[in-house]
Structures are given as C-alpha cells and as structure tokens.
Backbone as a printed PyTorch tensor [residue, N CA C, xyz], in Angstrom:
tensor([[[-18.8690, -12.6180,  22.6000],
         [-17.6390, -13.1820,  21.8250],
         [-17.1570, -14.4220,  22.9210]],

        [[-16.1590, -15.3800,  21.9730],
         [-15.3350, -16.5240,  22.4420],
         [-14.5220, -15.8790,  23.1920]],

        [[-14.4050, -16.2940,  24.5510],
         [-13.1520, -16.5590,  24.9070],
         [-12.6540, -17.6310,  25.5170]],

        [[-11.3650, -17.8800,  25.2940],
         [-10.5900, -18.8460,  25.8040],
         [ -9.2510, -18.2770,  26.2750]],

        [[ -8.1330, -19.5670,  25.9490],
         [ -7.1070, -18.8960,  27.0770],
         [ -5.5750, -19.8550,  26.4120]],

        [[ -4.5670, -19.0550,  26.6780],
         [ -3.2150, -19.9070,  26.6630],
         [ -2.0250, -19.2120,  27.8330]],

        [[ -1.1940, -19.7250,  27.2270],
         [  0.1320, -19.1050,  28.1390],
         [  0.9140, -18.0030,  27.8970]],

        [[  1.9270, -17.3410,  28.1170],
         [  2.7990, -16.5850,  27.5660],
         [  4.1310, -17.4020,  28.0490]],

        [[  5.4390, -16.5670,  27.3280],
         [  6.3050, -17.3100,  28.0710],
         [  6.6480, -17.4600,  29.2660]],

        [[  6.1380, -16.7440,  30.2290],
         [  6.5820, -16.7300,  31.7850],
         [  5.5550, -18.0700,  32.3950]],

        [[  4.5670, -18.4560,  31.4430],
         [  3.5150, -19.4420,  32.3240],
         [  2.3350, -19.0750,  32.8770]],

        [[  2.2920, -17.8400,  32.6100],
         [  0.9770, -16.9850,  32.9370],
         [  0.2390, -16.7310,  31.8770]],

        [[ -1.2750, -16.9210,  32.0540],
         [ -2.1840, -17.1640,  31.0300],
         [ -2.7590, -15.8330,  30.1020]],

        [[ -2.6040, -16.0920,  29.3690],
         [ -3.2800, -15.2050,  28.3410],
         [ -4.9940, -15.2180,  27.7700]],

        [[ -5.4390, -14.0760,  28.1980],
         [ -7.1700, -14.2930,  27.6610],
         [ -7.1960, -13.8890,  26.1740]],

        [[ -7.8820, -15.0930,  25.5150],
         [ -7.7680, -14.8090,  23.7950],
         [ -9.4470, -14.2820,  23.9430]],

        [[ -9.2260, -12.8620,  23.0850],
         [-10.7080, -12.3740,  22.6370],
         [-10.6710, -12.6190,  21.1700]],

        [[-11.7050, -13.3050,  20.5110],
         [-11.6180, -13.1840,  19.3270],
         [-12.1260, -12.2320,  18.5270]],

        [[-12.9060, -11.3210,  18.9550],
         [-13.6400, -10.5370,  18.5650],
         [-13.1300,  -9.0840,  18.1610]],

        [[-11.7860,  -9.2230,  19.1720],
         [-11.1380,  -8.1830,  19.4360],
         [ -9.9020,  -7.8050,  18.6210]],

        [[ -9.4880,  -9.3260,  18.1570],
         [ -8.3560,  -9.1520,  17.2580],
         [ -6.4710,  -9.2480,  18.1550]],

        [[ -7.0630,  -9.4320,  19.3160],
         [ -6.0240,  -9.7910,  20.2700],
         [ -6.0230, -10.6250,  21.4480]],

        [[ -4.8240, -11.0730,  22.1090],
         [ -5.1680, -11.5490,  23.6590],
         [ -4.5850, -10.5660,  24.7700]],

        [[ -5.0960, -10.9440,  25.4740],
         [ -4.5540,  -9.8590,  26.5740],
         [ -4.2020, -10.6240,  27.6670]],

        [[ -2.6650,  -9.9530,  28.9240],
         [ -2.5860, -10.6170,  29.5030],
         [ -4.0270, -11.2080,  30.7520]],

        [[ -4.1310, -11.8970,  31.3590],
         [ -5.2450, -12.1660,  32.5740],
         [ -4.9550, -11.2090,  33.5320]],

        [[ -3.6760, -10.9440,  34.2410],
         [ -3.0980, -10.3180,  34.7540],
         [ -2.1820,  -9.2810,  34.7550]],

        [[ -2.0690,  -8.0950,  35.5970],
         [ -1.0040,  -6.7720,  35.0840],
         [  0.3380,  -7.8910,  35.2170]],

        [[  1.2700,  -7.4550,  34.6290],
         [  2.6700,  -8.2230,  34.9230],
         [  3.1400,  -8.2070,  36.3570]],

        [[  3.7640,  -9.5500,  37.0720],
         [  4.1340,  -9.1680,  38.2580],
         [  5.5010,  -9.1840,  38.6610]],

        [[  5.9710,  -8.9840,  39.4800],
         [  7.1190,  -9.0740,  39.8710],
         [  8.4410, -10.4900,  39.5370]],

        [[  7.4480, -11.7240,  39.4550],
         [  7.9740, -12.8260,  39.0800],
         [  8.2700, -12.6750,  37.6670]],

        [[  7.3410, -12.3200,  36.8860],
         [  7.7240, -12.3680,  35.5100],
         [  8.5510, -11.4830,  34.9260]],

        [[  8.3140,  -9.9090,  35.6670],
         [  9.9140,  -9.2250,  35.2180],
         [ 10.8650,  -9.6970,  35.7780]],

        [[ 10.9040, -10.2510,  37.0940],
         [ 12.3310, -10.7130,  37.5730],
         [ 12.9990, -11.7660,  36.1990]],

        [[ 12.0370, -12.2920,  35.4590],
         [ 12.7410, -13.6580,  34.6590],
         [ 12.8440, -12.8940,  33.4720]],

        [[ 12.6800, -11.9090,  33.0050],
         [ 13.2100, -10.9540,  32.3460],
         [ 14.3000, -10.0700,  32.3890]],

        [[ 14.3460,  -9.4900,  33.9090],
         [ 15.7950,  -8.6820,  34.0780],
         [ 17.0930,  -9.5850,  34.5490]],

        [[ 16.6240, -10.7710,  34.4870],
         [ 17.8950, -11.3030,  34.6940],
         [ 18.7400, -11.5290,  33.3140]],

        [[ 18.2840, -11.0410,  31.9910],
         [ 18.9220, -11.4230,  30.7220],
         [ 19.5510, -10.3110,  30.3890]],

        [[ 19.8190,  -9.2050,  31.3570],
         [ 20.4070,  -8.0170,  31.1930],
         [ 20.5760,  -7.3270,  32.4420]],

        [[ 22.1130,  -7.2570,  32.9110],
         [ 22.5090,  -6.2090,  33.8680],
         [ 21.3000,  -4.8160,  34.1600]],

        [[ 21.2720,  -4.1710,  32.9710],
         [ 20.7070,  -3.0030,  32.9570],
         [ 19.6390,  -3.1610,  33.8250]],

        [[ 18.5330,  -4.2290,  33.3360],
         [ 16.9070,  -3.9160,  33.5770],
         [ 17.0780,  -4.6780,  34.8600]],

        [[ 18.1170,  -5.3300,  35.4100],
         [ 18.0130,  -6.2750,  36.4020],
         [ 18.6250,  -4.7720,  37.7430]],

        [[ 19.0780,  -4.1350,  37.3570],
         [ 19.1750,  -2.7540,  38.2720],
         [ 18.0370,  -2.3900,  38.0280]],

        [[ 17.2750,  -1.7050,  37.1290],
         [ 15.8260,  -1.2500,  37.0800],
         [ 14.9230,  -2.4080,  37.6320]],

        [[ 15.1590,  -2.9910,  37.9210],
         [ 13.9820,  -4.1190,  38.2000],
         [ 14.1880,  -3.7370,  40.0500]],

        [[ 15.3630,  -4.0000,  40.6090],
         [ 15.8000,  -3.8720,  42.0260],
         [ 15.0960,  -2.5320,  42.5060]],

        [[ 15.3140,  -1.1760,  41.7920],
         [ 14.9000,   0.0640,  41.7520],
         [ 13.7130,   0.0530,  41.9760]],

        [[ 13.0520,  -0.3010,  40.8600],
         [ 11.8970,   0.0710,  40.4310],
         [ 10.8190,  -1.0080,  41.7020]],

        [[ 11.0850,  -2.1620,  42.0330],
         [ 10.7770,  -3.1640,  43.0870],
         [ 10.4050,  -2.4430,  44.3980]],

        [[ 11.7360,  -1.8270,  44.7150],
         [ 11.9390,  -0.9700,  46.3460],
         [ 10.5810,   0.3780,  46.2040]],

        [[ 10.1820,   0.2330,  45.4850],
         [  8.8880,   1.6540,  45.3720],
         [  7.7510,   0.9110,  45.7580]],

        [[  7.5660,  -0.2410,  45.6110],
         [  6.3180,  -0.9130,  45.7590],
         [  6.5100,  -2.4480,  46.8790]],

        [[  6.9390,  -1.7750,  47.8350],
         [  7.2650,  -2.9540,  49.0710],
         [  5.8580,  -2.8630,  50.6450]],

        [[  5.4800,  -4.2040,  50.8130],
         [  4.8240,  -4.5180,  52.1320],
         [  5.1480,  -3.3430,  53.2620]],

        [[  4.5740,  -2.7980,  53.6490],
         [  4.9290,  -2.1450,  55.3720],
         [  5.0840,  -3.4520,  56.4600]],

        [[  6.0040,  -3.0980,  57.0280],
         [  6.3590,  -3.8360,  57.8380],
         [  5.8380,  -3.5630,  59.6000]],

        [[  4.7900,  -3.7050,  59.4510],
         [  3.9940,  -3.6750,  60.5720],
         [  3.4270,  -5.0850,  60.8720]],

        [[  3.6900,  -5.1310,  62.4930],
         [  2.9670,  -6.3610,  63.0740],
         [  1.9020,  -6.8630,  63.1160]],

        [[  1.1980,  -7.5530,  62.1190],
         [ -0.0930,  -8.3200,  62.0790],
         [ -0.7420,  -7.3860,  60.8840]],

        [[ -0.0080,  -7.2540,  59.6550],
         [ -0.0480,  -6.2850,  58.2860],
         [  0.1040,  -7.5140,  57.7580]],

        [[ -1.4620,  -7.8440,  56.7920],
         [ -0.9950,  -9.4190,  55.8400],
         [ -0.4670,  -8.4430,  54.6380]],

        [[  0.4790,  -9.4590,  53.8200],
         [  1.0170,  -8.3910,  52.6440],
         [ -0.4610,  -8.4920,  52.0030]],

        [[ -0.2420,  -7.4120,  50.8500],
         [ -1.2720,  -7.1340,  49.7150],
         [ -0.8910,  -7.6980,  48.5510]],

        [[ -1.7930,  -8.6210,  47.5440],
         [ -1.3620,  -8.7600,  46.7050],
         [ -0.7980,  -7.8510,  45.2420]],

        [[ -1.0230,  -6.5360,  45.9830],
         [ -0.5910,  -5.4160,  44.9120],
         [  1.0960,  -5.2990,  45.0500]],

        [[  1.5670,  -5.4790,  46.2240],
         [  2.6490,  -5.9080,  46.3620],
         [  3.6980,  -6.3510,  45.3990]],

        [[  3.1300,  -7.7640,  44.8650],
         [  3.4380,  -8.5090,  44.2430],
         [  3.5030,  -7.9910,  42.6940]],

        [[  2.5960,  -7.1820,  42.3470],
         [  2.7570,  -6.5700,  41.0400],
         [  3.8080,  -5.6940,  40.5610]],

        [[  4.5740,  -5.7270,  39.3670],
         [  5.9930,  -4.9390,  39.0000],
         [  5.0150,  -3.6630,  38.5930]],

        [[  5.6290,  -2.9070,  39.3250],
         [  5.1410,  -1.1640,  39.1940],
         [  6.2470,  -0.3860,  39.6710]],

        [[  6.0170,   0.5480,  38.9290],
         [  7.5160,   1.5330,  39.0430],
         [  8.0330,   1.4300,  37.8540]],

        [[  7.9760,   0.7030,  36.9890],
         [  8.1080,   1.0140,  35.3910],
         [  7.9570,   1.7580,  34.6690]],

        [[  8.4980,   2.3580,  33.8760],
         [  7.9290,   3.3420,  32.2420],
         [  7.6880,   2.2730,  31.3570]],

        [[  6.9470,   3.1800,  30.7190],
         [  6.8720,   2.1880,  29.0780],
         [  7.1160,   1.7010,  28.4810]],

        [[  8.4840,   2.6960,  28.3840],
         [  9.4460,   1.9140,  27.2620],
         [ 10.4840,   1.0450,  28.1980]],

        [[ 10.4000,   0.9090,  29.2940],
         [ 10.5990,  -0.8470,  30.0830],
         [  9.7400,  -1.7800,  29.7240]],

        [[  8.3130,  -1.1940,  29.9730],
         [  6.9370,  -2.4490,  29.2510],
         [  7.4760,  -2.7790,  27.9640]],

        [[  7.6950,  -1.9520,  27.0990],
         [  7.9790,  -2.2270,  25.8730],
         [  9.1440,  -3.2490,  25.5730]],

        [[  9.9210,  -3.0840,  26.3130],
         [ 11.6070,  -3.4630,  26.0240],
         [ 11.1480,  -4.9710,  26.9970]],

        [[ 10.2820,  -5.2790,  27.8450],
         [ 10.1230,  -6.8770,  28.3200],
         [  8.9350,  -7.3040,  27.1320]],

        [[  8.1320,  -6.4510,  26.7710],
         [  7.3370,  -6.9250,  25.4650],
         [  8.2550,  -7.4750,  24.3160]],

        [[  9.3830,  -7.0390,  24.1370],
         [ 10.3400,  -7.9880,  22.9900],
         [ 10.8950,  -9.1940,  23.6890]],

        [[ 11.1600,  -9.0270,  24.9810],
         [ 11.6170, -10.3900,  25.3970],
         [ 10.7520, -11.2650,  25.4490]],

        [[  9.1910, -10.8860,  25.6430],
         [  8.4190, -11.9170,  26.4190],
         [  8.2180, -12.4860,  24.5660]],

        [[  8.4450, -11.9010,  23.8380],
         [  8.3890, -12.3890,  22.2750],
         [  9.4730, -13.2450,  21.9510]],

        [[ 10.1970, -13.9110,  22.5620],
         [ 11.3350, -14.2570,  22.2090],
         [ 12.0750, -13.3450,  21.4480]],

        [[ 12.2290, -12.3940,  21.7230],
         [ 13.2340, -11.3760,  21.3700],
         [ 13.4760, -11.2390,  19.8480]],

        [[ 12.2460, -11.3020,  19.4450],
         [ 11.7880, -11.0000,  17.7980],
         [ 12.3580,  -9.5560,  17.4970]],

        [[ 12.5390,  -8.9890,  16.5650],
         [ 13.0040,  -7.6400,  16.2250],
         [ 11.7450,  -7.0230,  16.3470]],

        [[ 10.6370,  -7.5030,  15.8410],
         [  8.9660,  -6.5260,  16.3620],
         [  8.3730,  -7.3780,  17.0260]],

        [[  8.1210,  -7.4960,  17.8630],
         [  7.2070,  -7.8290,  19.0440],
         [  5.3990,  -7.8740,  18.6450]],

        [[  4.6800,  -9.1870,  18.7330],
         [  3.4000,  -9.0410,  18.4390],
         [  2.8010,  -8.4960,  19.9580]],

        [[  3.5130,  -8.4420,  21.0370],
         [  3.0200,  -7.4930,  22.2620],
         [  3.0430,  -6.3680,  22.1490]],

        [[  2.4900,  -5.6370,  23.2010],
         [  2.4500,  -4.0270,  22.9150],
         [  1.7850,  -3.6480,  24.1780]],

        [[  1.9360,  -2.2680,  24.5290],
         [  1.2040,  -2.0870,  25.4300],
         [ -0.1070,  -1.5620,  25.0840]],

        [[ -1.6460,  -1.5240,  25.6780],
         [ -2.5310,  -1.4890,  24.4870],
         [ -2.5840,   0.2100,  24.5700]],

        [[ -3.6320,   1.0540,  23.2590],
         [ -4.1700,   2.0040,  23.4350],
         [ -5.3700,   2.0840,  24.4520]],

        [[ -5.8990,   2.8950,  24.8440],
         [ -6.9580,   3.3000,  25.6430],
         [ -7.9110,   2.3860,  25.1830]],

        [[ -8.1610,   2.4950,  24.1100],
         [ -9.7390,   2.0040,  23.9140],
         [ -9.5630,   0.3350,  23.6850]],

        [[ -8.2480,  -0.3960,  23.5690],
         [ -8.4200,  -1.5740,  23.4900],
         [ -8.6090,  -2.3580,  25.0800]],

        [[ -8.0810,  -1.2170,  25.8800],
         [ -7.8330,  -1.4830,  27.5380],
         [ -9.4210,  -1.8380,  27.7120]],

        [[-10.3380,  -0.5100,  27.3690],
         [-11.2320,  -0.6320,  28.1090],
         [-12.4360,  -1.6450,  27.2290]],

        [[-11.9880,  -2.3150,  25.5950],
         [-12.2210,  -3.3880,  25.4600],
         [-12.3580,  -4.6910,  26.1400]],

        [[-11.3390,  -4.6800,  26.4120],
         [-10.8980,  -5.7310,  27.3680],
         [-11.9920,  -5.7750,  28.5160]],

        [[-12.1020,  -4.6270,  29.0980],
         [-12.6930,  -4.5410,  30.5850],
         [-13.8360,  -4.5930,  29.9410]],

        [[-14.7270,  -3.8360,  28.8640],
         [-15.5540,  -4.3350,  28.6280],
         [-16.1110,  -5.8290,  28.2670]],

        [[-15.0230,  -6.5010,  27.6880],
         [-15.5390,  -8.1900,  27.4590],
         [-15.3800,  -9.0930,  28.6550]],

        [[-15.2690,  -8.6560,  29.6040],
         [-14.8190,  -9.4710,  30.9040],
         [-15.8120,  -8.9430,  32.2300]],

        [[-16.2030,  -7.8790,  31.9730],
         [-16.9430,  -7.7000,  33.1100],
         [-18.6360,  -8.4590,  33.2990]],

        [[-18.5900,  -8.6960,  32.4340],
         [-20.3840,  -9.6280,  32.8740],
         [-20.0660, -11.1490,  32.6100]],

        [[-18.8340, -11.7390,  32.5440],
         [-18.6330, -12.9820,  32.0640],
         [-18.4130, -13.6130,  33.5350]],

        [[-18.8370, -14.6590,  34.1940],
         [-18.6370, -15.4890,  35.6500],
         [-17.6800, -15.6140,  35.3380]],

        [[-16.7930, -16.0370,  36.3840],
         [-15.3970, -16.4580,  36.1080],
         [-15.4740, -17.9090,  36.4240]],

        [[-16.2480, -18.7360,  37.1600],
         [-16.4210, -20.4080,  37.5910],
         [-16.5090, -21.0730,  36.2860]],

        [[-17.1670, -20.8780,  34.6760],
         [-16.9260, -21.7030,  34.0750],
         [-15.4350, -21.9950,  33.4070]],

        [[-14.8020, -20.6910,  33.7830],
         [-13.3980, -20.8740,  33.0170],
         [-12.3200, -20.9270,  33.8940]],

        [[-12.1820, -21.3150,  35.1390],
         [-11.4280, -21.5950,  36.1360],
         [-10.8000, -22.6800,  35.8740]],

        [[-11.2840, -23.6330,  35.1290],
         [-10.4800, -25.3450,  34.9000],
         [ -9.4660, -24.7990,  33.8410]],

        [[ -9.8720, -24.1360,  32.9160],
         [ -9.1030, -23.9380,  31.4540],
         [ -7.9540, -22.8510,  31.9870]],

        [[ -8.5460, -21.6640,  32.8900],
         [ -7.5580, -20.9750,  33.5150],
         [ -6.1810, -21.6550,  34.0710]],

        [[ -6.3770, -22.6460,  34.7670],
         [ -5.4810, -23.1140,  35.9000],
         [ -4.6160, -24.0320,  35.2110]],

        [[ -5.2420, -24.4780,  33.9120],
         [ -4.8760, -25.6470,  32.6390],
         [ -3.4300, -24.4510,  32.1800]],

        [[ -3.7010, -23.3860,  31.6050],
         [ -2.7310, -22.0820,  31.5740],
         [ -2.1950, -21.6170,  32.4550]],

        [[ -2.1650, -21.7090,  33.6030],
         [ -0.9890, -21.5040,  34.5280],
         [  0.0410, -21.9470,  34.6560]],

        [[  1.3940, -22.2440,  33.6310],
         [  2.1470, -22.9520,  33.4150],
         [  3.0700, -23.1300,  34.0440]],

        [[  3.1530, -22.5640,  35.2610],
         [  4.3930, -22.2260,  35.8410],
         [  4.0330, -22.2220,  37.4960]],

        [[  4.8680, -22.8860,  38.5380],
         [  4.2880, -22.6110,  39.7060],
         [  4.0900, -21.4680,  40.0000]],

        [[  4.7490, -20.2320,  39.7490],
         [  4.2870, -19.0540,  40.3190],
         [  2.8200, -18.1920,  39.7300]],

        [[  2.3580, -18.8480,  38.7120],
         [  1.1580, -18.7380,  38.1010],
         [  0.2700, -19.7590,  38.8400]],

        [[  0.4500, -20.4200,  39.0140],
         [ -0.4370, -21.4670,  39.7810],
         [ -0.6930, -20.5130,  41.1610]],

        [[  0.5880, -20.2780,  42.0780],
         [ -0.0820, -19.2650,  43.3320],
         [ -0.2710, -18.5480,  43.0120]],

        [[  0.0180, -17.8680,  42.5540],
         [ -1.2460, -15.9430,  41.7600],
         [ -2.3060, -16.7760,  41.9850]],

        [[ -2.8170, -17.2420,  41.1930],
         [ -4.4490, -17.9410,  40.9710],
         [ -5.0330, -18.0240,  42.2730]],

        [[ -4.1730, -19.0990,  42.7820],
         [ -4.8900, -19.4550,  44.4610],
         [ -4.9890, -18.1740,  45.3540]],

        [[ -3.8210, -17.2050,  45.1470],
         [ -4.2040, -16.0970,  46.2170],
         [ -5.0040, -15.0130,  45.4780]],

        [[ -5.1720, -14.9250,  43.8630],
         [ -6.7480, -14.4810,  43.8700],
         [ -8.2760, -14.8210,  43.9060]],

        [[ -7.8810, -16.0270,  43.9910],
         [ -9.0750, -16.8210,  44.1040],
         [ -9.5910, -16.9000,  45.8120]],

        [[ -8.6960, -16.4530,  46.3060],
         [ -9.2950, -16.0810,  47.6970],
         [-10.2450, -14.6570,  47.9540]],

        [[ -9.7700, -14.0490,  47.2530],
         [-10.6010, -12.8370,  47.0650],
         [-12.3200, -12.8530,  46.4620]],

        [[-12.6130, -14.2350,  46.2230],
         [-13.4420, -14.4430,  46.0470],
         [-14.0990, -13.5970,  44.6070]],

        [[-13.5510, -13.6620,  43.2860],
         [-13.7850, -12.9670,  42.3410],
         [-15.0460, -14.0190,  41.7220]],

        [[-16.2000, -12.7950,  41.5440],
         [-17.5860, -13.6790,  40.5690],
         [-17.4860, -13.4550,  38.8910]],

        [[-16.3250, -12.1610,  38.9380],
         [-16.5160, -12.3720,  37.0070],
         [-15.0770, -12.6130,  36.6490]],

        [[-14.8770, -12.6280,  35.1690],
         [-13.5910, -12.5930,  35.1240],
         [-12.5510, -11.5310,  35.1580]],

        [[-13.4000,  -9.7790,  35.0120],
         [-12.9520,  -8.6070,  35.1600],
         [-12.4940,  -8.7170,  36.9730]],

        [[-13.3280,  -9.1830,  37.8920],
         [-12.9510,  -9.4080,  39.6280],
         [-11.4230, -10.4930,  39.2810]],

        [[-11.3090, -11.0610,  38.4200],
         [-10.5130, -12.5100,  38.3750],
         [ -9.1660, -11.0870,  37.7650]],

        [[ -9.4420, -10.5410,  36.9620],
         [ -8.1770,  -9.9470,  35.8740],
         [ -7.8040,  -9.0640,  36.5220]],

        [[ -7.8020,  -8.2150,  37.5180],
         [ -7.6530,  -7.1150,  38.5520],
         [ -7.2180,  -5.5020,  37.7370]],

        [[ -8.5320,  -5.7780,  36.9740],
         [ -8.3790,  -4.4880,  36.6960],
         [ -9.4230,  -3.5690,  36.8520]],

        [[-10.2220,  -3.7910,  38.3700],
         [ -9.9180,  -3.0960,  39.1740],
         [ -9.3180,  -3.9970,  40.5620]],

        [[ -9.4700,  -3.1790,  41.4670],
         [ -8.5880,  -3.5740,  42.7470],
         [ -7.6040,  -4.0610,  42.7770]],

        [[ -6.9760,  -3.2540,  41.5700],
         [ -5.5190,  -3.6460,  41.2540],
         [ -4.1150,  -2.7130,  41.3650]],

        [[ -4.0360,  -2.3600,  40.1010],
         [ -3.0600,  -1.2190,  40.0610],
         [ -3.6890,   0.1260,  39.3110]],

        [[ -2.7170,   0.6820,  38.6210],
         [ -2.9750,   1.8850,  37.5810],
         [ -1.8680,   1.0460,  36.3590]],

        [[ -2.7910,   1.0720,  35.1180],
         [ -1.6920,   0.4600,  33.9610],
         [ -1.8960,   1.4100,  32.7550]],

        [[  0.2120,   0.8060,  32.7370],
         [ -0.2680,   2.2260,  31.3910],
         [ -1.0460,   1.8390,  29.9780]],

        [[ -1.2330,   3.0360,  29.7870],
         [ -1.9910,   3.0520,  28.1020],
         [ -1.6420,   4.1750,  27.1420]],

        [[ -1.9350,   3.4620,  25.9960],
         [ -1.4410,   4.9840,  25.1340],
         [ -2.7790,   5.9550,  24.5930]],

        [[ -2.4250,   7.0290,  24.7640],
         [ -3.6080,   8.0110,  24.4930],
         [ -3.1450,   8.8840,  23.4810]],

        [[ -3.8110,   8.4790,  22.1150],
         [ -3.0760,   9.4820,  21.2180],
         [ -1.5520,   9.0880,  21.2640]],

        [[ -0.3580,   9.9180,  21.3810],
         [  1.0220,  10.2950,  21.7760],
         [  1.1730,   9.8880,  22.9730]],

        [[  0.4320,  10.1720,  23.8940],
         [  0.8770,  10.3790,  25.4330],
         [ -0.0290,   9.1610,  25.9630]],

        [[  1.3230,   8.8770,  27.5180],
         [  1.0350,   7.6910,  28.2060],
         [  0.0210,   8.2260,  28.9710]],

        [[ -0.6840,   7.4630,  29.7140],
         [ -1.7270,   7.6810,  30.8670],
         [ -1.9640,   6.2460,  31.0860]],

        [[ -2.6920,   6.3950,  32.7250],
         [ -3.1100,   5.2970,  33.3760],
         [ -4.6840,   5.0130,  33.2350]],

        [[ -4.5190,   3.5250,  33.4340],
         [ -6.5770,   2.8420,  33.7420],
         [ -6.1470,   2.0850,  34.8390]],

        [[ -7.0350,   2.4720,  35.0400],
         [ -7.4910,   0.9950,  36.3930],
         [ -8.1200,   1.7470,  37.4410]],

        [[ -8.0980,   0.9480,  38.4980],
         [ -9.0550,   1.3600,  40.0660],
         [ -8.4030,   0.6420,  41.1620]],

        [[ -7.4180,   1.3150,  41.1780],
         [ -6.4460,   0.5310,  42.5680],
         [ -7.8670,   0.1000,  44.1280]],

        [[ -7.3210,  -0.6380,  44.6050],
         [ -7.9360,  -1.0700,  45.7780],
         [ -7.2880,   0.2050,  46.5000]],

        [[ -8.5420,   0.7970,  47.2850],
         [ -8.0570,   2.1720,  48.2670],
         [ -7.3170,   1.8890,  49.5550]],

        [[ -7.4480,   0.4090,  49.9070],
         [ -6.2630,  -0.0960,  50.7090],
         [ -4.9040,   0.0660,  50.5760]],

        [[ -4.4710,   0.3410,  49.3490],
         [ -3.5160,   0.3470,  48.3600],
         [ -3.2940,   1.8210,  47.9230]],

        [[ -4.1220,   2.1030,  47.5030],
         [ -4.0580,   3.7020,  47.0710],
         [ -5.6090,   4.6820,  47.0590]],

        [[ -5.7860,   5.5320,  47.9920],
         [ -6.9820,   6.2100,  48.3870],
         [ -7.1320,   6.7420,  46.6100]],

        [[ -8.4150,   6.6480,  45.8530],
         [ -8.5050,   6.7080,  44.7890],
         [-10.1980,   6.7630,  44.4940]],

        [[-10.9330,   7.7440,  43.4570],
         [-12.0130,   7.7280,  43.0460],
         [-11.7010,   7.4580,  41.3420]],

        [[-10.8000,   6.8890,  40.8210],
         [-10.7640,   6.5600,  39.2890],
         [-11.9050,   5.8290,  38.8900]],

        [[-12.3480,   6.2840,  37.9000],
         [-13.3600,   5.5090,  36.7000],
         [-13.0380,   5.0810,  35.4190]],

        [[-12.4640,   3.9970,  35.1790],
         [-11.5240,   3.7200,  34.5780],
         [-12.2740,   3.3840,  32.9150]],

        [[-13.4810,   3.4380,  33.0240],
         [-14.1730,   3.4510,  31.7000],
         [-14.7460,   4.7960,  31.4420]],

        [[-14.4050,   5.7420,  32.2420],
         [-14.9170,   7.1540,  31.8380],
         [-13.7340,   8.3060,  31.7300]],

        [[-12.6290,   7.9790,  32.6830],
         [-11.6300,   8.8290,  32.7720],
         [-10.0720,   8.2910,  32.7890]],

        [[ -9.0530,   8.3860,  32.3670],
         [ -7.7020,   8.3460,  32.3970],
         [ -7.0180,   8.8900,  33.6120]],

        [[ -6.0820,   8.5090,  34.1510],
         [ -5.0310,   8.8990,  34.9840],
         [ -3.8640,   9.2460,  34.3650]],

        [[ -3.6990,  10.7340,  34.6420],
         [ -2.9060,  11.5830,  33.6510],
         [ -1.5070,  12.0070,  34.8870]],

        [[ -0.4910,  11.0180,  34.5580],
         [  0.5970,  11.3050,  35.1690],
         [  1.2650,  13.0790,  35.5800]],

        [[  2.0050,  13.2100,  36.0190],
         [  2.6430,  14.4880,  36.2940],
         [  3.4060,  14.1430,  35.4610]],

        [[  4.4980,  12.9230,  35.3400],
         [  5.4810,  13.2300,  34.3600],
         [  5.9130,  11.4710,  34.3250]],

        [[  5.3810,  11.1610,  33.0480],
         [  5.3780,   9.8350,  32.6980],
         [  6.5360,   9.3910,  32.3680]],

        [[  7.9160,   9.9660,  32.7850],
         [  9.2000,   9.4700,  32.7100],
         [  9.8220,   9.2330,  34.4300]],

        [[  8.7890,   9.6280,  35.0650],
         [  9.1920,   9.6680,  36.7760],
         [  8.6010,   8.1530,  36.8590]],

        [[  9.1960,   7.3100,  37.9910],
         [  8.7030,   5.9850,  38.3390],
         [  7.7430,   6.2420,  39.5260]],

        [[  6.6290,   5.6020,  39.0600],
         [  5.3560,   5.6140,  40.1880],
         [  5.1570,   4.4380,  40.8200]],

        [[  4.6710,   4.4440,  42.1120],
         [  4.5240,   3.1550,  42.9540],
         [  3.6020,   2.2850,  42.3510]],

        [[  2.3650,   2.9810,  42.2020],
         [  0.8350,   2.2570,  41.4080],
         [  1.1270,   2.2750,  40.0490]],

        [[  2.2390,   2.3180,  38.9170],
         [  2.0170,   2.1280,  37.9050],
         [  2.6440,   0.9640,  37.1570]],

        [[  1.8550,   0.0230,  36.3730],
         [  2.6360,  -1.2200,  36.1390],
         [  1.4390,  -1.2030,  34.8410]],

        [[  2.2980,  -2.2850,  34.4110],
         [  1.7680,  -2.6830,  32.8630],
         [  0.7220,  -4.1220,  32.8380]],

        [[ -0.1510,  -4.0490,  31.5750],
         [ -0.3920,  -5.5070,  31.3100],
         [ -0.4150,  -5.1390,  29.6770]],

        [[ -0.1980,  -6.1390,  29.0100],
         [  0.2780,  -6.5770,  27.4330],
         [ -1.1380,  -6.9780,  26.7370]],

        [[ -0.8720,  -6.7970,  25.2980],
         [ -1.7980,  -7.2790,  24.6580],
         [ -1.1120,  -7.9160,  23.8690]],

        [[ -1.5460,  -9.0850,  22.9560],
         [ -0.4550, -10.0190,  21.7840],
         [ -1.4520,  -9.7100,  20.8120]],

        [[ -1.1630,  -8.9770,  19.7170],
         [ -1.8260,  -8.8970,  18.3150],
         [ -2.1020, -10.1990,  17.6590]],

        [[ -3.2340, -11.0160,  17.3530],
         [ -2.6510, -12.1210,  16.2270],
         [ -3.5220, -11.7840,  14.8160]]])
C-alpha cells in the first residue's frame, strides 16, 4: 500500500492510505485542535471546557505531564461529528467522519509494520502548525519504531468507532493512564452509556476521497 501525507485545516497531518479509499488523522484529535473549533461556537466552547476538565494531569510534585492529557477526550460521538463538519470548512456534508470498526482496524493494520523513520521528513513537512510540530516532537521522545507507534492507536486513548448502529471504542491506552487489557484488533470497548462523557474516550477522524 502506498502511504503518503497531507494536512487538515488545523495543520495536523493526515495519512493517505491509497488502497483503503480514505485518509486518516495520524493522531487522535488533540485539545488544541478541538479548541480551534470550540471558539467558533459558544456552546462548543462550554463543552470544550467541561470535557477538558475530565482529563487533567495530576498536580503532584515530580509528576511529568502525560501526553494523553493533551488529547481531547470526554466528547460524545455527535460532538466529534460536529467537529468533522467544521474541519471540512463547514460544508453541508463533510468528507470527514468517525470510522467504522472495520475502517479503524484497517488503518491499524496498514501502519503496524511500517517503519516510521522513512516517513518522518514528510510527516514533519505536513505538521503545518506550531502545535502540530510540538506534538510531533513530544511523540518522537517516546522513540516510536513504526507508524503504528507514532499514531498512538496503541498507548493512546480509546477512540469512538461505529459498530453497526452502535458506538463503541477501539484502542489500547497506556496502562499508566488507564489500566486495561484491551485488544483492539480482537475486541471493542463497549461503553456503559455512549451519551455519558468518559475521560478515556476521544476520536480520530477519517476523510473519504
């Protein structure tokens, strides 16, 4: 599969997966990206403030901030879809969407054996905003080996995906952020209530081309 990259409206990279028919955000949506959207609507600014408060670093001496605390969690699927519309310049119908379970797993499968070193120069070129550049440097400090490592589809958060007509989660957070034994390629994380905000649930969008 040919893999290349581009940027979204927020200057964060998209990975172009030619054989799958869609692009995917390289990383789960960050607080910085969602904040840019939230400033366009007072209602979503309130949602942003409330949801962000669910995922804050612990204020303990000597505790290093975790990268997960800068990922936008606590949002609901319908809010992620509103972000998708904004990300597509508020077109009536957006090319961006939350992935189906099969689509999320197809991205995971496409990235898991690809060494990231050959792609880093291109990825850096498509980190078209200062926040994206900073985000890339933070992740590189973890010494990722593959594009999957770089993507945070594992050691990240739980991400919303559509399973038939139901919302479920996929991903394997770092156990320091949330203790778990999730196996995203074999099982989904079924929320008790998909209308309730959860500290570990965020999103990654795809864009159909």
